[in-house]
């Protein structure tokens, strides 16, 4: 046993020495010539272009046989494989990430681990550099691989979703949706969408067209907006009138001196006094002859002139406001205006002779003289009174008053009078109570 341990230590020393000798001989892109019979040469790392990094491991024949029983210390796995010891020291071989193959013999490194290992027009997929355009774009679309990504686009003269399908352009589609602003129309002219304003509108058709004006503020200070156009404000003046000035886009018109009428309709002289007016229009107002009854009275009213003053009145069989409207009499007119007092209600009725007259009554829950004033009662129902009071004639009073017989006792409960005859008396407590009489009882022996 001691001899075997010494051999093992000696083998380790040789292996360390071999590694120290072999490390300077590691090379990229060429193989190292074998310089000893007990050395093994394994590829440590392989690049995408075929270059490889190798390592040299010295194996002593005696130590190798002994190391087979010491787990991963004997390096039982294949090239590029990773050894891990399981329970009991049993070695378990596996290929590292990015490698594939039989870990007991050889693990081959994939062509790539990430996109950076591939050219810019290729993509790393399943450890292989592949064309990213394969199956990436839609029908009829073009694909351009840029920075390991497929960039899809529709050919010239086609449109659509390049990742789904591209189809031939329809010129009218360029106007749907319209690239123009509001109040515009879009037309295809020589294959180009062309925007123009609707009739009566102006502005930039790309951003939007509008009327010349929407309100007076869109016009100059002496113009006004009429039918969406700016027109001179002084055009508001009537014939024969002069435009004195313009304020807030409105003309201030006046008739010339010696003329009368409306400066916004017509300025003309008609009269200078009543003597100049005919009998049908006897009054001269500001140079115009008028009938003063015109528009002075209400509907259905009579108008009579007293001189030049209109006098309005309703006919004898009608009533109402002669300056507003006259109408025939009705029963409801007996109570309008209300002849009764406050807190009352008036209804048409008849007196003892049968003549129609207003009848006054207090409102429900009120008492008093309906011709002058009615006052609201204390209550309208028992619910508004305490439990020992009852609502009688709209007042909360003791329900026992006058309810029980003479000599009977009364107790108010739940708004009612509860009558009882006193002890020693009997009878109907609501009618009368009398002394209870006892008669001797004969005893027989």
Coordinates of C-alpha atoms in Angstrom, one line a residue:
X1 CA 0.0 0.0 0.0
X2 CA 2.8 2.4 0.9
X3 CA 4.5 1.7 -2.4
X4 CA 1.3 2.4 -4.3
X5 CA 0.9 5.8 -2.6
X6 CA 4.4 6.7 -3.4
X7 CA 3.8 5.8 -7.1
X8 CA 0.7 8.0 -7.1
X9 CA 2.6 10.9 -5.7
X10 CA 5.3 10.4 -8.2
X11 CA 2.8 10.3 -11.0
X12 CA 1.2 13.5 -9.8
X13 CA 4.5 15.2 -9.8
X14 CA 5.2 14.0 -13.4
X15 CA 1.8 15.3 -14.5
X16 CA 2.4 18.7 -13.0
X17 CA 5.8 18.8 -14.6
X18 CA 4.2 17.8 -18.0
X19 CA 1.6 20.5 -17.7
X20 CA 4.2 23.1 -16.9
X21 CA 6.2 22.0 -19.9
X22 CA 3.1 21.8 -22.2
X23 CA 1.5 25.2 -21.3
X24 CA 4.1 27.3 -23.2
X25 CA 3.4 25.0 -26.2
X26 CA -0.4 25.8 -26.4
X27 CA -1.0 27.1 -29.8
X28 CA -4.0 28.4 -31.8
X29 CA -4.7 27.2 -35.3
X30 CA -2.0 24.3 -35.3
X31 CA -1.4 21.0 -33.6
X32 CA 1.4 20.3 -31.1
X33 CA 3.8 17.5 -32.0
X34 CA 3.8 14.7 -29.6
X35 CA 7.0 14.7 -27.6
X36 CA 6.3 11.8 -25.2
X37 CA 4.7 8.5 -25.4
X38 CA 2.6 9.0 -22.3
X39 CA 1.1 12.4 -23.3
X40 CA -2.4 12.9 -24.5
X41 CA -3.5 15.8 -26.7
X42 CA -7.1 17.2 -26.3
X43 CA -8.8 20.1 -28.0
X44 CA -9.5 22.6 -25.2
X45 CA -11.6 25.1 -27.4
X46 CA -12.6 25.3 -31.0
X47 CA -13.4 28.6 -32.8
X48 CA -16.0 29.1 -35.5
X49 CA -13.4 29.4 -38.3
X50 CA -11.8 26.0 -37.4
X51 CA -9.0 27.2 -35.2
X52 CA -8.6 25.2 -32.0
X53 CA -6.9 25.5 -28.6
X54 CA -5.4 22.2 -27.4
X55 CA -4.0 21.1 -24.1
X56 CA -1.4 18.3 -23.4
X57 CA -1.9 16.0 -20.4
X58 CA 0.7 13.6 -19.2
X59 CA -0.6 10.2 -18.2
X60 CA 1.5 7.7 -16.3
X61 CA 0.4 4.1 -17.2
X62 CA 0.7 2.9 -13.7
X63 CA -1.1 6.0 -12.2
X64 CA -3.8 5.8 -14.9
X65 CA -4.9 2.4 -13.9
X66 CA -4.9 3.4 -10.2
X67 CA -6.9 6.6 -11.0
X68 CA -9.8 4.8 -12.6
X69 CA -11.1 4.0 -9.1
X70 CA -10.9 7.6 -7.8
X71 CA -13.9 9.3 -9.6
X72 CA -13.2 12.3 -11.8
X73 CA -9.5 12.4 -10.8
X74 CA -8.7 10.1 -13.6
X75 CA -10.5 12.3 -16.1
X76 CA -12.6 9.5 -17.5
X77 CA -14.8 11.8 -19.8
X78 CA -14.3 12.6 -23.4
X79 CA -12.9 15.7 -25.1
X80 CA -14.6 19.0 -24.1
X81 CA -16.8 17.0 -21.6
X82 CA -17.3 18.0 -18.0
X83 CA -16.9 15.5 -15.2
X84 CA -18.9 15.7 -11.9
X85 CA -18.8 13.2 -9.1
X86 CA -22.1 11.7 -8.0
X87 CA -22.8 10.0 -4.8
X88 CA -20.2 7.5 -3.8
X89 CA -17.6 9.2 -6.0
X90 CA -19.0 7.9 -9.2
X91 CA -18.0 10.1 -12.2
X92 CA -20.8 11.6 -14.3
X93 CA -19.8 13.1 -17.8
X94 CA -21.8 15.8 -19.6
X95 CA -21.2 18.2 -22.5
X96 CA -21.0 21.9 -21.4
X97 CA -23.5 24.5 -22.7
X98 CA -23.0 25.1 -26.5
X99 CA -21.6 21.6 -27.0
X100 CA -23.2 18.4 -28.2
X101 CA -22.1 14.8 -28.7
X102 CA -21.1 11.8 -26.6
X103 CA -19.6 13.1 -23.4
X104 CA -17.7 9.8 -22.9
X105 CA -15.8 10.3 -26.2
X106 CA -16.1 13.8 -27.6
X107 CA -18.2 16.9 -27.2
X108 CA -18.4 19.1 -30.3
X109 CA -18.8 22.8 -29.8
X110 CA -21.6 24.4 -31.8
X111 CA -21.0 26.8 -34.6
X112 CA -22.2 29.7 -32.3
X113 CA -23.3 30.5 -28.8
X114 CA -24.8 33.9 -29.6
X115 CA -25.4 36.2 -32.6
X116 CA -22.0 37.8 -32.0
X117 CA -20.4 34.6 -33.1
X118 CA -22.1 34.9 -36.6
X119 CA -21.7 37.3 -39.5
X120 CA -24.0 40.3 -39.4
X121 CA -26.4 38.8 -42.0
X122 CA -26.7 35.5 -40.1
X123 CA -28.4 34.6 -36.8
X124 CA -27.4 32.1 -34.1
X125 CA -30.1 29.4 -33.8
X126 CA -29.7 26.0 -32.2
X127 CA -25.9 26.7 -32.1
X128 CA -25.8 27.2 -35.8
X129 CA -25.4 30.4 -37.9
X130 CA -28.5 30.5 -40.2
X131 CA -30.2 33.0 -42.5
X132 CA -32.7 34.9 -40.4
X133 CA -34.9 35.6 -43.5
X134 CA -35.9 32.0 -43.8
X135 CA -39.7 31.9 -43.1
X136 CA -39.6 35.4 -41.5
X137 CA -41.5 37.6 -44.0
X138 CA -44.9 37.4 -45.6
X139 CA -46.0 36.6 -49.2
X140 CA -44.6 38.9 -51.8
X141 CA -42.3 40.8 -49.5
X142 CA -38.6 41.5 -49.5
X143 CA -36.2 40.5 -46.7
X144 CA -32.9 42.1 -45.8
X145 CA -30.8 40.6 -43.0
X146 CA -29.4 43.3 -40.8
X147 CA -27.5 42.9 -37.5
X148 CA -28.7 39.2 -37.3
X149 CA -32.4 40.3 -37.7
X150 CA -34.7 39.9 -40.6
X151 CA -36.0 43.2 -41.9
X152 CA -39.1 42.7 -44.1
X153 CA -40.5 45.3 -46.6
X154 CA -42.9 45.5 -49.5
X155 CA -41.5 46.0 -53.0
X156 CA -42.0 49.3 -54.8
X157 CA -45.5 49.5 -56.1
X158 CA -46.8 47.2 -53.3
X159 CA -48.1 47.8 -49.9
X160 CA -49.5 45.9 -47.0
X161 CA -48.0 44.1 -44.0
X162 CA -44.6 42.8 -45.1
X163 CA -44.7 40.3 -42.3
X164 CA -48.0 38.9 -43.6
X165 CA -48.5 39.7 -47.3
X166 CA -47.9 42.5 -49.8
X167 CA -50.3 43.3 -52.6
X168 CA -50.2 45.6 -55.6
X169 CA -51.0 49.3 -54.9
X170 CA -54.4 50.8 -55.6
X171 CA -54.0 54.5 -56.3
X172 CA -57.3 55.3 -54.7
X173 CA -56.1 53.8 -51.4
X174 CA -53.7 56.7 -51.0
X175 CA -56.8 58.8 -50.2
X176 CA -58.2 56.3 -47.6
X177 CA -57.6 57.5 -45.0
X178 CA -57.3 61.0 -46.4
X179 CA -53.9 62.7 -45.8
X180 CA -55.7 66.0 -46.2
X181 CA -57.1 68.3 -43.5
X182 CA -60.7 69.0 -42.6
X183 CA -63.1 70.6 -45.1
X184 CA -61.0 69.2 -48.0
X185 CA -61.2 66.7 -50.8
X186 CA -58.5 64.2 -51.8
X187 CA -58.0 63.3 -55.5
X188 CA -55.5 61.1 -57.3
X189 CA -53.8 63.1 -60.0
X190 CA -51.0 61.4 -62.0
X191 CA -50.8 58.8 -59.3
X192 CA -50.3 61.4 -56.5
X193 CA -52.9 62.2 -53.8
X194 CA -53.8 65.9 -54.2
X195 CA -55.6 67.9 -51.6
X196 CA -57.9 70.9 -52.2
X197 CA -60.3 73.0 -50.2
X198 CA -64.1 72.5 -50.6
X199 CA -66.0 75.3 -52.4
X200 CA -66.4 78.3 -50.1
X201 CA -63.5 77.3 -47.9
X202 CA -59.9 78.6 -47.9
X203 CA -56.6 77.8 -46.2
X204 CA -54.0 75.1 -46.3
X205 CA -55.6 71.9 -47.5
X206 CA -52.9 69.8 -45.9
X207 CA -53.6 71.1 -42.4
X208 CA -57.3 72.1 -42.9
X209 CA -59.5 74.6 -44.7
X210 CA -62.1 76.9 -43.1
X211 CA -64.6 79.6 -44.1
X212 CA -63.3 83.1 -44.7
X213 CA -64.9 83.8 -41.3
X214 CA -66.9 82.0 -38.7
X215 CA -67.6 85.1 -36.6
X216 CA -67.0 88.8 -36.7
X217 CA -63.6 88.4 -34.9
X218 CA -62.2 86.8 -38.1
X219 CA -62.8 90.0 -40.0
X220 CA -61.2 93.5 -39.9
X221 CA -62.5 96.0 -37.4
X222 CA -64.8 97.7 -40.1
X223 CA -66.1 94.5 -41.5
X224 CA -68.6 91.9 -40.2
X225 CA -69.1 88.2 -40.9
X226 CA -72.1 87.5 -43.1
X227 CA -72.7 84.1 -44.7
X228 CA -69.1 83.1 -43.8
X229 CA -67.7 86.1 -45.7
X230 CA -66.3 89.4 -44.5
X231 CA -68.5 92.3 -45.8
X232 CA -68.4 96.0 -44.9
X233 CA -70.4 96.7 -41.7
X234 CA -71.8 99.9 -43.1
X235 CA -73.9 97.8 -45.5
X236 CA -76.3 97.5 -42.5
X237 CA -77.6 101.0 -43.0
X238 CA -80.9 101.6 -44.7
X239 CA -81.5 103.6 -47.8
X240 CA -81.0 107.4 -47.3
X241 CA -79.1 106.7 -44.0
X242 CA -75.4 107.5 -43.4
X243 CA -72.9 105.3 -41.6
X244 CA -71.5 107.4 -38.7
X245 CA -69.0 104.8 -37.4
X246 CA -68.4 101.1 -36.8
X247 CA -68.3 99.7 -33.3
X248 CA -67.7 96.0 -32.6
X249 CA -68.1 95.2 -36.3
X250 CA -71.6 96.8 -36.3
X251 CA -72.5 100.0 -38.2
X252 CA -73.8 103.0 -36.3
X253 CA -76.3 104.5 -38.8
X254 CA -78.2 107.7 -38.7
X255 CA -80.7 109.5 -40.8
X256 CA -79.7 112.9 -42.3
X257 CA -81.0 116.0 -40.6
X258 CA -84.6 116.7 -41.6
X259 CA -85.3 113.0 -42.3
X260 CA -87.1 110.5 -40.1
X261 CA -87.5 106.8 -40.0
X262 CA -85.3 103.9 -39.3
X263 CA -81.7 104.4 -40.3
X264 CA -81.4 100.7 -40.8
X265 CA -84.3 100.4 -43.1
X266 CA -85.2 103.8 -44.7
X267 CA -84.9 107.4 -43.9
X268 CA -87.7 109.6 -45.3
X269 CA -90.1 112.3 -44.0
X270 CA -93.8 111.4 -43.6
X271 CA -95.2 114.0 -41.4
X272 CA -94.2 116.9 -39.2
X273 CA -97.3 117.0 -37.1
X274 CA -100.6 115.3 -36.5
X275 CA -102.3 117.6 -38.9
X276 CA -100.2 115.9 -41.6
X277 CA -101.7 112.4 -40.8
X278 CA -105.0 110.8 -42.0
X279 CA -107.8 110.0 -39.7
X280 CA -107.0 106.3 -39.7
X281 CA -103.5 107.1 -38.4
X282 CA -104.0 110.4 -36.6
X283 CA -100.8 110.5 -34.6
X284 CA -97.5 111.7 -36.1
X285 CA -94.6 110.1 -34.3
X286 CA -91.1 111.1 -35.4
X287 CA -92.4 111.9 -38.8
X288 CA -94.4 108.7 -39.2
X289 CA -98.2 108.7 -39.0
X290 CA -99.5 105.9 -36.7
X291 CA -102.7 104.6 -35.1
X292 CA -101.9 104.6 -31.4
X293 CA -104.2 101.6 -30.9
X294 CA -101.9 99.3 -33.0
X295 CA -100.2 96.9 -30.7
X296 CA -101.4 98.8 -27.6
X297 CA -104.0 96.3 -26.3
X298 CA -104.1 92.6 -25.6
X299 CA -105.8 89.8 -27.6
X300 CA -109.6 90.1 -27.7
X301 CA -109.5 93.5 -26.1
X302 CA -111.3 96.7 -27.3
X303 CA -109.3 99.8 -28.1
X304 CA -110.8 103.3 -28.2
X305 CA -109.0 106.6 -28.8
X306 CA -109.4 109.5 -26.5
X307 CA -107.8 112.1 -28.5
X308 CA -104.5 110.3 -29.4
X309 CA -104.5 108.1 -26.3
X310 CA -105.5 104.4 -26.7
X311 CA -107.9 103.1 -24.0
X312 CA -108.0 99.2 -23.7
X313 CA -110.9 97.3 -22.1
X314 CA -112.4 93.8 -22.2
X315 CA -115.9 93.4 -23.7
X316 CA -118.8 93.1 -21.2
X317 CA -119.1 89.2 -21.5
X318 CA -115.4 88.7 -21.1
X319 CA -112.7 89.1 -18.5
X320 CA -108.9 89.2 -18.2
X321 CA -106.1 91.7 -18.6
X322 CA -107.0 94.0 -21.5
X323 CA -103.4 94.7 -22.1
X324 CA -102.6 90.9 -22.5
X325 CA -105.7 88.8 -23.3
X326 CA -109.5 88.9 -22.8
X327 CA -111.5 85.7 -22.6
X328 CA -115.1 84.5 -21.7
X329 CA -116.1 84.2 -18.0
X330 CA -115.9 80.8 -16.4
X331 CA -116.8 79.4 -12.9
X332 CA -113.1 79.5 -12.0
X333 CA -113.1 83.3 -12.4
X334 CA -115.2 83.4 -9.1
X335 CA -112.0 82.4 -7.3
X336 CA -109.5 84.4 -9.4
X337 CA -108.3 86.5 -7.7
X338 CA -108.9 84.5 -4.5
X339 CA -111.4 86.4 -2.3
X340 CA -110.7 84.1 0.7
X341 CA -108.2 84.5 3.6
X342 CA -104.8 83.0 4.0
X343 CA -104.4 79.2 4.2
X344 CA -107.7 78.7 2.5
X345 CA -109.1 77.2 -0.6
X346 CA -111.7 78.8 -2.9
X347 CA -114.2 76.7 -4.9
X348 CA -117.1 77.9 -7.1
X349 CA -120.4 77.3 -5.4
X350 CA -123.9 78.7 -4.9
X351 CA -125.7 80.7 -2.3
X352 CA -129.2 80.1 -0.8
X353 CA -130.8 81.7 -3.8
X354 CA -128.9 79.5 -6.3
X355 CA -126.7 82.2 -7.6
X356 CA -123.0 81.3 -8.2
X357 CA -120.6 82.6 -5.7
X358 CA -117.2 81.7 -4.3
X359 CA -117.1 79.3 -1.3
X360 CA -114.1 79.6 1.1
X361 CA -112.8 76.7 3.2
X362 CA -109.8 76.2 5.4
X363 CA -107.1 74.0 4.0
X364 CA -107.0 70.4 5.4
X365 CA -105.4 70.5 8.9
X366 CA -106.2 74.2 9.4
X367 CA -108.9 75.9 11.5
X368 CA -110.2 79.4 11.8
X369 CA -112.3 81.9 9.7
X370 CA -111.7 81.1 6.0
X371 CA -112.8 84.6 5.1
X372 CA -109.9 86.1 7.0
X373 CA -107.2 83.6 8.1
X374 CA -106.9 79.8 8.9
X375 CA -104.2 78.5 11.2
X376 CA -102.7 75.1 10.9
X377 CA -103.7 72.7 13.6
X378 CA -101.4 71.0 16.0
X379 CA -101.8 67.7 14.2
X380 CA -103.3 65.9 11.3
X381 CA -103.3 62.4 12.7
X382 CA -102.6 60.5 16.0
X383 CA -99.1 59.8 14.8
X384 CA -98.2 63.4 15.4
X385 CA -99.3 63.3 19.0
X386 CA -97.8 61.6 22.1
X387 CA -99.1 58.1 23.0
X388 CA -101.3 59.6 25.8
X389 CA -102.9 62.2 23.4
X390 CA -105.3 61.9 20.5
X391 CA -105.6 64.1 17.4
X392 CA -109.1 65.6 17.7
X393 CA -110.1 68.6 15.6
X394 CA -106.4 69.0 14.6
X395 CA -105.4 69.3 18.3
X396 CA -103.5 66.9 20.5
X397 CA -105.8 66.5 23.5
X398 CA -106.5 64.0 26.3
X399 CA -108.7 61.2 24.7
X400 CA -110.3 60.6 28.2
X401 CA -112.2 63.9 28.1
X402 CA -115.9 63.0 28.1
X403 CA -115.3 59.4 27.1
X404 CA -115.9 57.4 30.4
X405 CA -119.0 57.2 32.7
X406 CA -119.3 59.2 35.8
X407 CA -117.2 57.7 38.6
X408 CA -115.2 55.6 36.2
X409 CA -111.4 55.9 35.9
X410 CA -109.8 56.6 32.5
X411 CA -106.3 55.8 31.3
X412 CA -105.1 57.1 27.9
X413 CA -103.2 54.4 25.9
X414 CA -102.2 54.4 22.3
X415 CA -104.2 57.5 21.6
X416 CA -107.4 55.9 23.0
X417 CA -109.3 56.2 26.3
X418 CA -109.3 53.0 28.4
X419 CA -112.2 53.2 30.9
X420 CA -112.5 51.1 34.1
X421 CA -114.9 51.0 37.0
X422 CA -113.2 51.6 40.4
X423 CA -112.6 48.6 42.7
X424 CA -115.9 47.6 44.4
X425 CA -118.0 48.9 41.5
X426 CA -119.2 47.2 38.4
X427 CA -121.0 48.0 35.2
X428 CA -120.2 49.5 31.8
X429 CA -117.4 52.0 32.4
X430 CA -118.5 53.9 29.3
X431 CA -122.1 54.2 30.6
X432 CA -122.2 53.9 34.4
X433 CA -120.5 52.3 37.4
X434 CA -122.5 51.2 40.4
X435 CA -121.7 49.7 43.8
X436 CA -121.4 46.0 43.9
X437 CA -124.1 44.5 46.1
X438 CA -123.5 41.3 48.2
X439 CA -126.2 39.0 49.5
X440 CA -126.0 36.7 52.5
X441 CA -125.7 33.0 51.6
X442 CA -127.8 30.6 53.6
X443 CA -125.9 27.9 55.4
X444 CA -127.4 24.5 55.9
X445 CA -126.3 22.1 58.6

